[in-house]
Amino acid sequence: MPRAGLDRDRVVIAAAQIADAEGLDAVTLARVATELGVRSPSLYNHVEGRDGLVRGVALLGLAQLRDALREAAIGRAGADALAAAAGAYRAYVLAHPGRYAAGAITPAAPEDADLVAAATAVVDVLAAVLRGWSLDEEDTVHALRAFRSAVHGFASLEAAGGFGLPIDLDASFGRLIAMLTAGLGAPG
Amino acid sequence: MPRAGLDRDRVVIAAAQIADAEGLDAVTLARVATELGVRSPSLYNHVEGRDGLVRGVALLGLAQLRDALREAAIGRAGADALAAAAGAYRAYVLAHPGRYAAGAITPAAPEDADLVAAATAVVDVLAAVLRGWSLDEEDTVHALRAFRSAVHGFASLEAAGGFGLPIDLDASFGRLIAMLTAGLGAPG
DNA sequence: GCATCAAGCTAAGACCATTAGCTTATGGCC
DNA sequence: GGCCATAAGCTAATGGTCTTAGCTTGATGC
């Protein structure tokens, strides 16, 4: 029997692709094993069961989202940076809904330090962008929650097909972000 | 063997309670059957398998959410009505996270007329509240999307435990809604 | 070339949804 | 009040899932 040459990354990436294309529920050990031309017990050599597999997808998604936000915000400031970060967030969720959904398991696993750190890293990018407004600590938390809620909510509903009407989604999103940004007052 | 006296409603309500208490994934036929003192194949006399059970929970949740929004908005107008409806939405999600999550299956089943109607009825309440602003049709859609996104996003993150910091969540939510309401301009 | 390690395998147990077909409680009707 | 059709709930069985145990054998270091 020739070796398939798997490693943790290949297994997690295969799972992430299935999650994006067919939803997180479609990520089963049997499905991933078939995809990789292997029997499902073999996956235990690389990930800790189904939970470990989903956790791997979550870590991957959170790291990629963090990178996408950094990329978008770099070289920009104020409302410009905020809009770019929000747009990148939305684009990531639409491009990788399964990975993003996996990242939502984080709150259910507060004892998993790596997972919490990965989620925190995402929020930290948004917090850094908001620093342009010189808000006090409490106002920053309120602003952060507002932006996270709005962007997460919009992107999740959109990815799930929750917006039925044939009216420009980019425009809706732009207005939402503009309203919130206006609510912050002038930067600096 | 004495009859258990089940009917569709009792089965769905048992499932809804499990969904709220333990998450939608915990809603299995075996679990619901045990709860009702019955064997799982017996449930097929009342619901169409696991999918039918979750669909029933979704219909229940959407109807209750619609009622909660109507109740909140009645006798109010403008920003007052909007804030009350948003607060009722958030309260419902926190009180019944499992039912609410089940309602999120709607977009995945656009061919299910009853389910679509139930989801539409929820959105229609929000649309009615926004009528106080006399927006044109397109602006109404943008405003509706903004409020749905913000409230859904905030409540979902909160219900999942996604807001870690010990800073007043009611205040954060109030500010979010106030920012969006300000963005609509003056009613009338 | 050989010993070690681990990748991938088969076999098996536990749990789940689902279907088929049985028994029997229940309610309508004479 | 008694009969009978309906349907509620049952057991048995199938096929899918995850998971563990333990085997075989390919790959690697000396």
Short mmCIF file of C-alpha atoms (C1' of nucleotides) in Angstrom, two decimals:
data_model
loop_
_atom_site.label_atom_id
_atom_site.label_comp_id
_atom_site.label_asym_id
_atom_site.label_seq_id
_atom_site.Cartn_x
_atom_site.Cartn_y
_atom_site.Cartn_z
CA MET A 1 0.00 0.00 0.00
CA PRO A 2 1.64 3.22 -1.14
CA ARG A 3 1.61 6.05 1.40
CA ALA A 4 -0.76 8.89 0.65
CA GLY A 5 1.71 11.44 2.01
CA LEU A 6 -0.79 13.26 4.19
CA ASP A 7 0.01 15.74 6.88
CA ARG A 8 -2.07 17.91 9.15
CA ASP A 9 -2.17 20.83 6.74
CA ARG A 10 -3.34 18.80 3.78
CA VAL A 11 -6.10 17.25 5.85
CA VAL A 12 -7.26 20.59 7.26
CA ILE A 13 -7.18 22.26 3.85
CA ALA A 14 -9.25 19.49 2.30
CA ALA A 15 -11.76 19.93 5.13
CA ALA A 16 -11.79 23.70 4.65
CA GLN A 17 -12.55 23.34 0.95
CA ILE A 18 -15.44 21.02 1.68
CA ALA A 19 -16.71 23.38 4.38
CA ASP A 20 -16.69 26.32 1.97
CA ALA A 21 -18.31 24.43 -0.87
CA GLU A 22 -20.89 22.35 1.00
CA GLY A 23 -21.20 23.77 4.48
CA LEU A 24 -19.62 22.85 7.77
CA ASP A 25 -22.02 19.97 8.32
CA ALA A 26 -20.62 18.28 5.22
CA VAL A 27 -17.22 18.13 6.89
CA THR A 28 -17.22 14.55 8.08
CA LEU A 29 -14.21 12.31 8.53
CA ALA A 30 -15.62 9.94 5.94
CA ARG A 31 -16.06 12.75 3.41
CA VAL A 32 -12.58 14.19 3.94
CA ALA A 33 -11.00 10.73 3.83
CA THR A 34 -12.70 9.94 0.52
CA GLU A 35 -11.51 13.25 -0.86
CA LEU A 36 -7.94 12.37 0.09
CA GLY A 37 -8.17 8.77 -1.16
CA VAL A 38 -7.78 7.29 2.29
CA ARG A 39 -9.91 5.49 4.92
CA SER A 40 -11.34 7.59 7.71
CA PRO A 41 -9.43 6.04 10.65
CA SER A 42 -6.21 7.10 8.93
CA LEU A 43 -7.06 10.73 9.58
CA TYR A 44 -6.52 10.16 13.30
CA ASN A 45 -2.80 10.12 12.58
CA HIS A 46 -3.05 13.82 11.74
CA VAL A 47 -6.01 15.39 13.56
CA GLU A 48 -7.80 14.63 16.81
CA GLY A 49 -11.05 13.29 15.46
CA ARG A 50 -13.86 15.31 14.01
CA ASP A 51 -13.59 18.04 16.65
CA GLY A 52 -9.89 18.44 15.98
CA LEU A 53 -10.58 18.69 12.28
CA VAL A 54 -13.14 21.47 12.70
CA ARG A 55 -10.81 23.22 15.14
CA GLY A 56 -8.11 23.14 12.49
CA VAL A 57 -10.46 24.69 9.95
CA ALA A 58 -11.37 27.36 12.49
CA LEU A 59 -7.72 28.23 13.17
CA LEU A 60 -7.05 28.41 9.45
CA GLY A 61 -10.04 30.64 8.82
CA LEU A 62 -9.29 33.01 11.67
CA ALA A 63 -5.66 33.39 10.62
CA GLN A 64 -6.64 34.07 7.02
CA LEU A 65 -9.29 36.57 8.08
CA ARG A 66 -6.80 38.38 10.29
CA ASP A 67 -4.36 38.55 7.38
CA ALA A 68 -7.04 39.83 5.02
CA LEU A 69 -7.97 42.59 7.45
CA ARG A 70 -4.34 43.61 7.95
CA GLU A 71 -3.77 43.65 4.23
CA ALA A 72 -6.80 45.87 3.72
CA ALA A 73 -5.99 48.33 6.48
CA ILE A 74 -2.33 48.75 5.74
CA GLY A 75 -1.43 52.18 4.39
CA ARG A 76 -4.86 53.61 5.17
CA ALA A 77 -6.27 55.54 8.10
CA GLY A 78 -9.54 56.72 9.58
CA ALA A 79 -12.78 56.12 7.75
CA ASP A 80 -10.87 54.87 4.73
CA ALA A 81 -9.17 52.13 6.74
CA LEU A 82 -12.40 51.20 8.46
CA ALA A 83 -14.30 50.83 5.21
CA ALA A 84 -11.49 48.80 3.67
CA ALA A 85 -11.33 46.47 6.67
CA ALA A 86 -15.09 46.04 6.70
CA GLY A 87 -15.08 45.28 2.98
CA ALA A 88 -12.29 42.74 3.38
CA TYR A 89 -14.15 41.08 6.24
CA ARG A 90 -17.29 40.74 4.15
CA ALA A 91 -15.33 39.49 1.15
CA TYR A 92 -13.62 36.84 3.24
CA VAL A 93 -16.89 35.53 4.66
CA LEU A 94 -18.40 35.33 1.17
CA ALA A 95 -15.35 33.60 -0.27
CA HIS A 96 -14.90 31.19 2.63
CA PRO A 97 -18.19 30.75 4.47
CA GLY A 98 -17.30 27.32 5.84
CA ARG A 99 -13.99 28.39 7.35
CA TYR A 100 -15.67 31.46 8.80
CA ALA A 101 -18.49 29.41 10.30
CA ALA A 102 -15.94 27.08 11.86
CA GLY A 103 -14.36 30.08 13.57
CA ALA A 104 -17.66 30.70 15.31
CA ILE A 105 -17.01 27.69 17.54
CA THR A 106 -14.49 29.75 19.49
CA PRO A 107 -16.87 31.08 22.14
CA ALA A 108 -17.92 27.50 22.86
CA ALA A 109 -14.30 26.61 23.62
CA PRO A 110 -12.96 29.39 25.88
CA GLU A 111 -10.44 26.95 27.36
CA ASP A 112 -8.66 26.54 24.02
CA ALA A 113 -5.94 29.17 24.24
CA ASP A 114 -4.84 28.92 20.60
CA LEU A 115 -8.36 29.34 19.33
CA VAL A 116 -9.05 32.27 21.61
CA ALA A 117 -5.79 33.88 20.55
CA ALA A 118 -6.68 33.48 16.88
CA ALA A 119 -10.08 35.08 17.40
CA THR A 120 -8.56 37.86 19.48
CA ALA A 121 -6.06 38.59 16.72
CA VAL A 122 -8.91 39.28 14.33
CA VAL A 123 -10.60 41.68 16.71
CA ASP A 124 -7.27 43.34 17.43
CA VAL A 125 -6.93 44.44 13.82
CA LEU A 126 -10.27 46.22 14.01
CA ALA A 127 -9.27 47.74 17.35
CA ALA A 128 -6.08 49.05 15.78
CA VAL A 129 -8.03 50.70 12.99
CA LEU A 130 -10.33 52.37 15.53
CA ARG A 131 -7.33 53.85 17.32
CA GLY A 132 -7.48 56.62 14.74
CA TRP A 133 -10.44 58.06 16.62
CA SER A 134 -8.64 58.34 19.97
CA LEU A 135 -11.68 57.02 21.82
CA ASP A 136 -11.41 56.15 25.47
CA GLU A 137 -11.29 52.48 26.38
CA GLU A 138 -15.00 52.06 26.95
CA ASP A 139 -16.04 53.88 23.80
CA THR A 140 -13.62 51.75 21.85
CA VAL A 141 -15.31 48.61 23.13
CA HIS A 142 -18.74 49.93 22.16
CA ALA A 143 -17.51 50.92 18.70
CA LEU A 144 -15.79 47.59 18.21
CA ARG A 145 -18.93 45.71 19.13
CA ALA A 146 -21.00 47.81 16.76
CA PHE A 147 -18.71 47.19 13.80
CA ARG A 148 -18.25 43.52 14.53
CA SER A 149 -22.00 43.06 14.87
CA ALA A 150 -22.82 44.92 11.71
CA VAL A 151 -20.18 43.32 9.52
CA HIS A 152 -20.66 39.83 10.93
CA GLY A 153 -24.42 40.15 10.66
CA PHE A 154 -24.46 41.51 7.14
CA ALA A 155 -21.92 39.02 5.81
CA SER A 156 -23.54 36.06 7.54
CA LEU A 157 -26.99 36.91 6.25
CA GLU A 158 -25.64 37.54 2.78
CA ALA A 159 -23.61 34.32 2.70
CA ALA A 160 -26.66 32.35 3.83
CA GLY A 161 -28.75 33.89 1.08
CA GLY A 162 -30.82 35.83 3.58
CA PHE A 163 -31.19 38.93 1.42
CA GLY A 164 -33.71 38.11 -1.24
CA LEU A 165 -34.44 41.32 -3.06
CA PRO A 166 -32.60 42.30 -6.23
CA ILE A 167 -31.23 45.55 -4.89
CA ASP A 168 -27.51 46.33 -4.85
CA LEU A 169 -25.87 44.63 -1.89
CA ASP A 170 -22.66 46.61 -2.18
CA ALA A 171 -24.67 49.79 -1.79
CA SER A 172 -26.47 48.44 1.27
CA PHE A 173 -23.20 47.45 2.87
CA GLY A 174 -21.57 50.76 2.05
CA ARG A 175 -24.43 52.67 3.66
CA LEU A 176 -24.33 50.50 6.76
CA ILE A 177 -20.63 51.13 7.28
CA ALA A 178 -21.01 54.82 6.49
CA MET A 179 -23.79 55.21 9.06
CA LEU A 180 -21.71 53.58 11.75
CA THR A 181 -18.60 55.54 10.83
CA ALA A 182 -20.58 58.76 10.98
CA GLY A 183 -21.70 57.75 14.44
CA LEU A 184 -18.09 57.73 15.62
CA GLY A 185 -17.59 61.41 14.89
CA ALA A 186 -14.45 62.82 13.31
CA PRO A 187 -11.20 60.86 13.71
CA GLY A 188 -8.32 62.22 15.77
CA MET B 1 -48.76 -0.33 25.95
CA PRO B 2 -50.48 2.93 26.93
CA ARG B 3 -50.45 5.71 24.36
CA ALA B 4 -48.12 8.59 25.09
CA GLY B 5 -50.60 11.08 23.68
CA LEU B 6 -48.12 12.89 21.47
CA ASP B 7 -48.96 15.27 18.69
CA ARG B 8 -46.92 17.40 16.38
CA ASP B 9 -46.89 20.40 18.70
CA ARG B 10 -45.69 18.51 21.73
CA VAL B 11 -42.88 16.94 19.72
CA VAL B 12 -41.80 20.26 18.23
CA ILE B 13 -41.94 22.03 21.58
CA ALA B 14 -39.80 19.36 23.21
CA ALA B 15 -37.30 19.77 20.37
CA ALA B 16 -37.36 23.56 20.75
CA GLN B 17 -36.59 23.31 24.45
CA ILE B 18 -33.64 21.05 23.79
CA ALA B 19 -32.45 23.35 21.02
CA ASP B 20 -32.52 26.37 23.34
CA ALA B 21 -30.86 24.58 26.24
CA GLU B 22 -28.23 22.53 24.44
CA GLY B 23 -27.95 23.85 20.91
CA LEU B 24 -29.51 22.81 17.64
CA ASP B 25 -27.02 19.98 17.18
CA ALA B 26 -28.39 18.33 20.31
CA VAL B 27 -31.79 18.05 18.67
CA THR B 28 -31.72 14.43 17.59
CA LEU B 29 -34.68 12.12 17.22
CA ALA B 30 -33.22 9.87 19.88
CA ARG B 31 -32.85 12.76 22.31
CA VAL B 32 -36.36 14.10 21.73
CA ALA B 33 -37.86 10.61 21.95
CA THR B 34 -36.15 9.97 25.28
CA GLU B 35 -37.42 13.28 26.57
CA LEU B 36 -40.98 12.29 25.63
CA GLY B 37 -40.68 8.75 26.99
CA VAL B 38 -41.01 7.14 23.58
CA ARG B 39 -38.84 5.29 21.01
CA SER B 40 -37.44 7.36 18.18
CA PRO B 41 -39.28 5.67 15.27
CA SER B 42 -42.55 6.72 16.93
CA LEU B 43 -41.76 10.33 16.19
CA TYR B 44 -42.24 9.64 12.48
CA ASN B 45 -45.97 9.55 13.17
CA HIS B 46 -45.81 13.28 13.91
CA VAL B 47 -42.88 14.85 12.06
CA GLU B 48 -41.07 14.04 8.85
CA GLY B 49 -37.79 12.80 10.24
CA ARG B 50 -35.06 14.97 11.64
CA ASP B 51 -35.39 17.60 8.92
CA GLY B 52 -39.09 17.93 9.57
CA LEU B 53 -38.42 18.31 13.26
CA VAL B 54 -35.94 21.13 12.76
CA ARG B 55 -38.30 22.75 10.28
CA GLY B 56 -41.01 22.68 12.93
CA VAL B 57 -38.70 24.35 15.42
CA ALA B 58 -37.86 26.98 12.80
CA LEU B 59 -41.52 27.74 12.10
CA LEU B 60 -42.21 28.00 15.82
CA GLY B 61 -39.27 30.33 16.39
CA LEU B 62 -40.09 32.60 13.47
CA ALA B 63 -43.74 32.92 14.52
CA GLN B 64 -42.77 33.71 18.10
CA LEU B 65 -40.19 36.24 16.97
CA ARG B 66 -42.73 37.94 14.73
CA ASP B 67 -45.18 38.12 17.63
CA ALA B 68 -42.53 39.51 19.95
CA LEU B 69 -41.67 42.25 17.45
CA ARG B 70 -45.33 43.17 16.92
CA GLU B 71 -45.89 43.29 20.66
CA ALA B 72 -42.91 45.59 21.10
CA ALA B 73 -43.80 47.95 18.28
CA ILE B 74 -47.48 48.31 19.03
CA GLY B 75 -48.46 51.74 20.28
CA ARG B 76 -45.07 53.23 19.46
CA ALA B 77 -43.72 55.12 16.48
CA GLY B 78 -40.49 56.36 14.95
CA ALA B 79 -37.22 55.89 16.80
CA ASP B 80 -39.09 54.66 19.85
CA ALA B 81 -40.73 51.84 17.92
CA LEU B 82 -37.48 50.95 16.21
CA ALA B 83 -35.57 50.73 19.48
CA ALA B 84 -38.32 48.65 21.06
CA ALA B 85 -38.42 46.24 18.14
CA ALA B 86 -34.65 45.90 18.11
CA GLY B 87 -34.64 45.25 21.84
CA ALA B 88 -37.36 42.63 21.52
CA TYR B 89 -35.44 40.93 18.71
CA ARG B 90 -32.30 40.75 20.80
CA ALA B 91 -34.23 39.51 23.82
CA TYR B 92 -35.86 36.77 21.80
CA VAL B 93 -32.55 35.51 20.43
CA LEU B 94 -31.03 35.44 23.90
CA ALA B 95 -34.04 33.67 25.40
CA HIS B 96 -34.44 31.17 22.56
CA PRO B 97 -31.13 30.77 20.73
CA GLY B 98 -31.94 27.28 19.46
CA ARG B 99 -35.27 28.22 17.91
CA TYR B 100 -33.67 31.29 16.38
CA ALA B 101 -30.79 29.28 14.94
CA ALA B 102 -33.29 26.84 13.44
CA GLY B 103 -34.95 29.78 11.67
CA ALA B 104 -31.65 30.41 9.92
CA ILE B 105 -32.22 27.31 7.77
CA THR B 106 -34.78 29.27 5.76
CA PRO B 107 -32.45 30.59 3.07
CA ALA B 108 -31.31 27.02 2.45
CA ALA B 109 -34.90 26.02 1.69
CA PRO B 110 -36.32 28.68 -0.64
CA GLU B 111 -38.77 26.13 -2.04
CA ASP B 112 -40.54 25.77 1.30
CA ALA B 113 -43.32 28.33 1.03
CA ASP B 114 -44.42 28.15 4.67
CA LEU B 115 -40.90 28.69 5.92
CA VAL B 116 -40.30 31.58 3.56
CA ALA B 117 -43.62 33.14 4.59
CA ALA B 118 -42.71 32.84 8.27
CA ALA B 119 -39.36 34.53 7.69
CA THR B 120 -40.95 37.22 5.55
CA ALA B 121 -43.48 37.95 8.28
CA VAL B 122 -40.63 38.79 10.66
CA VAL B 123 -39.01 41.16 8.22
CA ASP B 124 -42.37 42.72 7.46
CA VAL B 125 -42.75 43.90 11.03
CA LEU B 126 -39.46 45.76 10.79
CA ALA B 127 -40.50 47.16 7.43
CA ALA B 128 -43.73 48.44 8.96
CA VAL B 129 -41.83 50.22 11.70
CA LEU B 130 -39.57 51.86 9.12
CA ARG B 131 -42.59 53.21 7.30
CA GLY B 132 -42.55 56.04 9.82
CA TRP B 133 -39.63 57.54 7.90
CA SER B 134 -41.40 57.68 4.55
CA LEU B 135 -38.35 56.41 2.73
CA ASP B 136 -38.61 55.43 -0.89
CA GLU B 137 -38.61 51.76 -1.69
CA GLU B 138 -34.91 51.39 -2.27
CA ASP B 139 -33.90 53.35 0.82
CA THR B 140 -36.27 51.18 2.83
CA VAL B 141 -34.48 48.07 1.64
CA HIS B 142 -31.09 49.51 2.55
CA ALA B 143 -32.35 50.55 5.99
CA LEU B 144 -33.98 47.18 6.55
CA ARG B 145 -30.79 45.37 5.69
CA ALA B 146 -28.79 47.59 8.00
CA PHE B 147 -31.06 46.98 10.98
CA ARG B 148 -31.41 43.28 10.35
CA SER B 149 -27.66 42.92 10.01
CA ALA B 150 -26.89 44.89 13.13
CA VAL B 151 -29.48 43.25 15.35
CA HIS B 152 -28.91 39.75 14.03
CA GLY B 153 -25.15 40.18 14.29
CA PHE B 154 -25.16 41.64 17.78
CA ALA B 155 -27.62 39.12 19.17
CA SER B 156 -25.91 36.16 17.52
CA LEU B 157 -22.50 37.14 18.78
CA GLU B 158 -23.87 37.82 22.24
CA ALA B 159 -25.80 34.55 22.40
CA ALA B 160 -22.70 32.64 21.32
CA GLY B 161 -20.65 34.31 24.04
CA GLY B 162 -18.62 36.24 21.50
CA PHE B 163 -18.35 39.40 23.56
CA GLY B 164 -15.80 38.72 26.24
CA LEU B 165 -15.18 42.01 27.97
CA PRO B 166 -17.03 42.99 31.13
CA ILE B 167 -18.50 46.18 29.71
CA ASP B 168 -22.23 46.86 29.64
CA LEU B 169 -23.82 45.02 26.73
CA ASP B 170 -27.09 46.92 26.98
CA ALA B 171 -25.17 50.15 26.52
CA SER B 172 -23.33 48.78 23.48
CA PHE B 173 -26.58 47.64 21.90
CA GLY B 174 -28.30 50.94 22.64
CA ARG B 175 -25.50 52.87 20.98
CA LEU B 176 -25.53 50.63 17.93
CA ILE B 177 -29.24 51.14 17.41
CA ALA B 178 -28.96 54.86 18.10
CA MET B 179 -26.20 55.25 15.51
CA LEU B 180 -28.23 53.50 12.86
CA THR B 181 -31.38 55.41 13.74
CA ALA B 182 -29.50 58.68 13.50
CA GLY B 183 -28.36 57.60 10.05
CA LEU B 184 -31.96 57.45 8.89
CA GLY B 185 -32.56 61.13 9.54
CA ALA B 186 -35.75 62.49 11.10
CA PRO B 187 -38.92 60.41 10.75
CA GLY B 188 -41.82 61.62 8.66
"C1'" DG C 1 21.28 -3.93 5.39
"C1'" DC C 2 18.61 -3.56 9.43
"C1'" DA C 3 15.84 -1.68 13.24
"C1'" DT C 4 12.63 1.65 14.44
"C1'" DC C 5 8.72 4.62 13.77
"C1'" DA C 6 4.59 5.88 12.13
"C1'" DA C 7 1.22 5.90 8.14
"C1'" DG C 8 -2.46 3.64 6.67
"C1'" DC C 9 -5.10 -0.42 7.04
"C1'" DT C 10 -9.07 -3.80 8.73
"C1'" DA C 11 -12.19 -5.11 12.37
"C1'" DA C 12 -15.37 -3.96 15.68
"C1'" DG C 13 -18.41 -1.26 18.99
"C1'" DA C 14 -21.48 2.53 19.92
"C1'" DC C 15 -24.74 5.85 18.35
"C1'" DC C 16 -27.71 7.93 14.89
"C1'" DA C 17 -31.70 8.17 11.18
"C1'" DT C 18 -34.70 5.70 8.67
"C1'" DT C 19 -37.89 2.01 6.78
"C1'" DA C 20 -40.81 -2.15 7.18
"C1'" DG C 21 -44.09 -4.43 9.34
"C1'" DC C 22 -46.37 -5.76 13.72
"C1'" DT C 23 -49.60 -5.02 17.78
"C1'" DT C 24 -53.07 -2.69 19.90
"C1'" DA C 25 -55.37 1.50 21.80
"C1'" DT C 26 -58.82 4.70 20.34
"C1'" DG C 27 -62.88 6.87 18.28
"C1'" DG C 28 -66.77 6.62 14.96
"C1'" DC C 29 -70.74 4.17 13.76
"C1'" DC C 30 -74.34 0.87 13.93
"C1'" DG D 1 -72.78 -1.57 24.13
"C1'" DG D 2 -70.03 -3.85 20.50
"C1'" DC D 3 -67.43 -3.80 16.09
"C1'" DC D 4 -63.96 -1.98 12.99
"C1'" DA D 5 -60.95 1.22 10.64
"C1'" DT D 6 -57.35 4.22 11.72
"C1'" DA D 7 -53.24 5.36 13.50
"C1'" DA D 8 -49.97 5.39 17.64
"C1'" DG D 9 -46.28 3.23 19.24
"C1'" DC D 10 -43.49 -0.80 19.06
"C1'" DT D 11 -39.44 -4.15 17.54
"C1'" DA D 12 -36.21 -5.50 14.05
"C1'" DA D 13 -33.10 -4.43 10.66
"C1'" DT D 14 -30.13 -1.50 7.40
"C1'" DG D 15 -26.76 1.76 6.48
"C1'" DG D 16 -24.34 5.76 7.87
"C1'" DT D 17 -21.38 8.18 11.30
"C1'" DC D 18 -17.20 8.49 14.78
"C1'" DT D 19 -13.96 6.20 17.35
"C1'" DT D 20 -10.57 2.70 19.36
"C1'" DA D 21 -7.63 -1.39 19.00
"C1'" DG D 22 -4.31 -3.67 16.89
"C1'" DC D 23 -2.01 -5.18 12.54
"C1'" DT D 24 1.02 -4.60 8.30
"C1'" DT D 25 4.34 -2.40 5.94
"C1'" DG D 26 6.63 1.61 3.82
"C1'" DA D 27 10.13 5.00 4.93
"C1'" DT D 28 14.02 6.63 7.49
"C1'" DG D 29 18.35 6.75 10.40
"C1'" DC D 30 22.43 4.30 11.57
#
